């Protein structure tokens, strides 16, 4: 397994730098995991923010702006994407508990889905579990469910650079740290060997929590990439369920149940 760990750690190491690593002890690995768990525990209870997003998935390119509303308990979220030129709504995504709704006004189509069973490949050219991406929207660091620690690694040329390798039945996960702050995540599917990389940038610290103002995603095998930047972030905002969850549908809207 140490060979696999080295390959994964090197794949997530920054280009142009020495990629040699050595194994760390169990105590250090557990400390790195506890750092992530503590960050997730201290994540914001609610927030509002503006965002910009641009990327490519397969033949589809997109560039839009939007508004994010999130509430942890009860779990509610609303993400509205607007055309960057005309400011017309492109997509509205609403979450109420585990229920998900995706509304595309131009297509007059509403998709009904569930956070526990959703398949992202139905919406974009990406093969990764929704639950491995969703924590980012909650200001958290994704962790594999039912994971075990396989290895901790330390970069030989940089004492501040370390890696934590986790795995479960379906994935390998490598979390890269700069000091005590996670800044890279790599998932590798055990079945397909496909990789999905995340780069966590511009951390914002407030009230004991950390919120990354920029997240970049790369899917090298599928050629997909995405860059998401947040601004005008406000923590612990009082959320109104009626405002967050309501979608004004065109009377000719087609409803598609994806569950």
Coordinates of C-alpha atoms in Angstrom, one line a residue, residues 41-245:
X41 CA -17.3 20.8 13.4
X42 CA -16.6 24.5 13.5
X43 CA -18.0 25.2 10.1
X44 CA -20.6 28.0 9.8
X45 CA -24.2 27.4 10.8
X46 CA -25.4 29.6 7.9
X47 CA -24.1 31.9 5.3
X48 CA -24.9 34.0 2.3
X49 CA -22.5 34.9 -0.5
X50 CA -22.1 36.0 -4.1
X51 CA -20.2 33.7 -6.4
X52 CA -18.7 33.4 -9.8
X53 CA -18.2 30.1 -11.5
X54 CA -16.6 29.1 -14.8
X55 CA -15.6 25.8 -16.2
X56 CA -15.8 23.1 -18.9
X57 CA -17.5 19.6 -18.7
X58 CA -17.2 17.7 -21.9
X59 CA -18.4 19.9 -24.7
X60 CA -20.3 22.2 -22.3
X61 CA -18.7 25.5 -21.3
X62 CA -20.2 27.8 -18.7
X63 CA -19.5 31.1 -17.1
X64 CA -21.9 32.6 -14.6
X65 CA -22.5 34.6 -11.5
X66 CA -24.8 33.7 -8.6
X67 CA -26.1 33.9 -5.1
X68 CA -25.6 31.2 -2.4
X69 CA -27.8 30.8 0.7
X70 CA -27.0 27.9 3.1
X71 CA -28.4 26.8 6.5
X72 CA -27.1 23.8 8.4
X73 CA -30.0 23.0 10.8
X74 CA -32.5 22.5 9.5
X75 CA -30.6 21.7 6.3
X76 CA -31.6 24.1 3.6
X77 CA -29.8 25.6 0.6
X78 CA -30.4 27.7 -2.4
X79 CA -28.0 28.4 -5.2
X80 CA -29.1 30.7 -8.1
X81 CA -27.0 30.9 -11.2
X82 CA -27.3 33.9 -13.5
X83 CA -26.2 34.7 -17.0
X84 CA -23.1 36.8 -16.7
X85 CA -24.2 39.3 -19.4
X86 CA -28.0 39.5 -19.2
X87 CA -28.3 38.6 -15.5
X88 CA -31.2 36.3 -16.3
X89 CA -31.5 33.1 -14.1
X90 CA -30.0 30.0 -15.7
X91 CA -30.4 27.4 -12.9
X92 CA -31.9 27.4 -9.5
X93 CA -30.9 24.6 -7.1
X94 CA -32.8 24.2 -3.9
X95 CA -32.2 21.7 -1.1
X96 CA -34.7 20.9 1.7
X97 CA -33.4 18.2 3.9
X98 CA -32.4 15.4 1.5
X99 CA -34.8 16.6 -1.3
X100 CA -33.1 18.4 -4.2
X101 CA -34.7 20.5 -7.0
X102 CA -33.0 21.7 -10.1
X103 CA -35.0 24.3 -12.2
X104 CA -33.9 25.4 -15.6
X105 CA -36.1 28.4 -16.6
X106 CA -35.1 28.5 -20.2
X107 CA -35.9 24.8 -20.7
X108 CA -39.0 25.1 -18.4
X109 CA -37.9 21.9 -16.7
X110 CA -37.8 21.0 -13.0
X111 CA -35.7 18.0 -11.9
X112 CA -36.5 16.3 -8.6
X113 CA -33.7 14.4 -7.0
X114 CA -32.4 13.2 -3.6
X115 CA -29.0 14.1 -2.0
X116 CA -28.6 10.4 -0.9
X117 CA -29.1 8.9 -4.3
X118 CA -28.2 11.6 -6.9
X119 CA -25.9 10.7 -9.7
X120 CA -23.9 13.8 -10.9
X121 CA -23.3 12.2 -14.3
X122 CA -27.0 12.7 -15.0
X123 CA -26.3 16.5 -15.0
X124 CA -22.6 16.9 -15.9
X125 CA -19.7 14.9 -17.4
X126 CA -18.2 14.0 -14.0
X127 CA -18.0 10.7 -12.2
X128 CA -17.8 11.3 -8.5
X129 CA -20.2 10.9 -5.6
X130 CA -22.3 13.9 -4.8
X131 CA -21.5 13.5 -1.1
X132 CA -17.8 14.0 -1.8
X133 CA -18.5 17.4 -3.3
X134 CA -21.4 18.7 -1.2
X135 CA -19.4 19.4 2.0
X136 CA -17.7 22.3 0.1
X137 CA -21.1 24.1 -0.1
X138 CA -21.4 23.8 3.7
X139 CA -17.9 25.3 4.3
X140 CA -16.5 21.8 5.2
X141 CA -13.8 19.5 4.0
X142 CA -15.1 16.2 2.4
X143 CA -14.1 13.0 4.1
X144 CA -14.8 9.5 2.9
X145 CA -17.5 7.7 4.7
X146 CA -16.5 4.6 6.7
X147 CA -12.8 5.5 6.0
X148 CA -9.6 4.1 7.4
X149 CA -6.3 5.8 7.6
X150 CA -3.8 4.1 5.2
X151 CA -0.8 6.4 5.5
X152 CA 0.6 9.7 6.4
X153 CA 3.3 11.3 4.3
X154 CA 5.8 14.2 4.8
X155 CA 7.5 16.0 1.9
X156 CA 11.2 15.7 2.3
X157 CA 11.9 19.1 0.8
X158 CA 9.2 21.0 2.8
X159 CA 8.6 20.4 6.5
X160 CA 5.2 22.2 6.2
X161 CA 3.9 20.0 3.4
X162 CA 2.2 16.7 4.5
X163 CA -0.4 14.3 3.2
X164 CA -3.1 12.1 4.7
X165 CA -4.2 9.1 2.8
X166 CA -7.7 7.6 3.5
X167 CA -9.6 4.9 1.8
X168 CA -13.0 3.2 1.9
X169 CA -14.6 0.5 -0.2
X170 CA -14.9 2.8 -3.3
X171 CA -12.3 5.5 -3.1
X172 CA -8.8 6.6 -2.2
X173 CA -8.6 10.1 -0.8
X174 CA -5.5 12.2 -0.3
X175 CA -5.6 15.4 1.7
X176 CA -2.7 17.7 1.2
X177 CA -1.7 20.1 4.0
X178 CA 0.2 23.3 4.1
X179 CA 1.1 23.4 7.8
X180 CA -2.1 22.7 9.6
X181 CA -4.4 23.9 6.8
X182 CA -5.8 21.6 4.1
X183 CA -5.2 23.0 0.6
X184 CA -5.6 20.0 -1.8
X185 CA -7.8 17.0 -2.1
X186 CA -7.5 14.1 -4.5
X187 CA -10.1 11.3 -5.0
X188 CA -9.4 8.2 -7.0
X189 CA -12.2 5.8 -7.8
X190 CA -11.1 2.2 -7.1
X191 CA -13.3 0.8 -9.9
X192 CA -12.5 3.2 -12.7
X193 CA -9.1 4.7 -11.4
X194 CA -10.5 8.1 -12.5
X195 CA -9.2 11.1 -10.5
X196 CA -10.9 14.2 -9.3
X197 CA -8.7 17.0 -7.8
X198 CA -9.6 20.0 -5.7
X199 CA -7.5 23.0 -4.8
X200 CA -8.6 25.0 -1.8
X201 CA -7.5 28.6 -2.0
X202 CA -7.9 32.0 -0.2
X203 CA -9.0 30.7 3.2
X204 CA -11.1 33.1 5.2
X205 CA -11.0 32.8 9.0
X206 CA -13.8 34.1 11.2
X207 CA -15.1 33.1 14.6
X208 CA -13.0 29.9 14.6
X209 CA -14.1 28.6 11.2
X210 CA -12.3 28.5 7.9
X211 CA -14.2 29.2 4.6
X212 CA -12.3 28.8 1.3
X213 CA -13.1 31.7 -1.0
X214 CA -11.9 29.9 -4.0
X215 CA -12.2 26.2 -4.9
X216 CA -10.9 24.7 -8.2
X217 CA -11.8 21.3 -9.4
X218 CA -10.0 19.3 -12.1
X219 CA -11.1 16.0 -13.7
X220 CA -8.0 15.1 -15.7
X221 CA -9.4 11.9 -17.2
X222 CA -12.6 13.5 -18.4
X223 CA -11.1 16.9 -19.2
X224 CA -13.5 18.7 -16.9
X225 CA -12.5 21.8 -14.8
X226 CA -14.4 24.2 -12.6
X227 CA -13.4 27.3 -10.7
X228 CA -15.7 28.7 -8.0
X229 CA -15.0 32.0 -6.2
X230 CA -17.0 33.4 -3.3
X231 CA -17.4 37.1 -2.3
X232 CA -19.5 39.2 0.0
X233 CA -19.6 36.3 2.5
X234 CA -21.8 36.8 5.6
X235 CA -21.8 34.2 8.3
X236 CA -24.6 33.2 10.7
X237 CA -27.4 34.9 8.6
X238 CA -30.9 34.3 9.7
X239 CA -32.6 32.3 6.9
X240 CA -36.3 32.4 5.9
X241 CA -37.4 29.0 4.7
X242 CA -40.2 30.4 2.5
X243 CA -37.7 32.6 0.6
X244 CA -35.1 29.9 0.3
X245 CA -37.3 27.0 -0.8

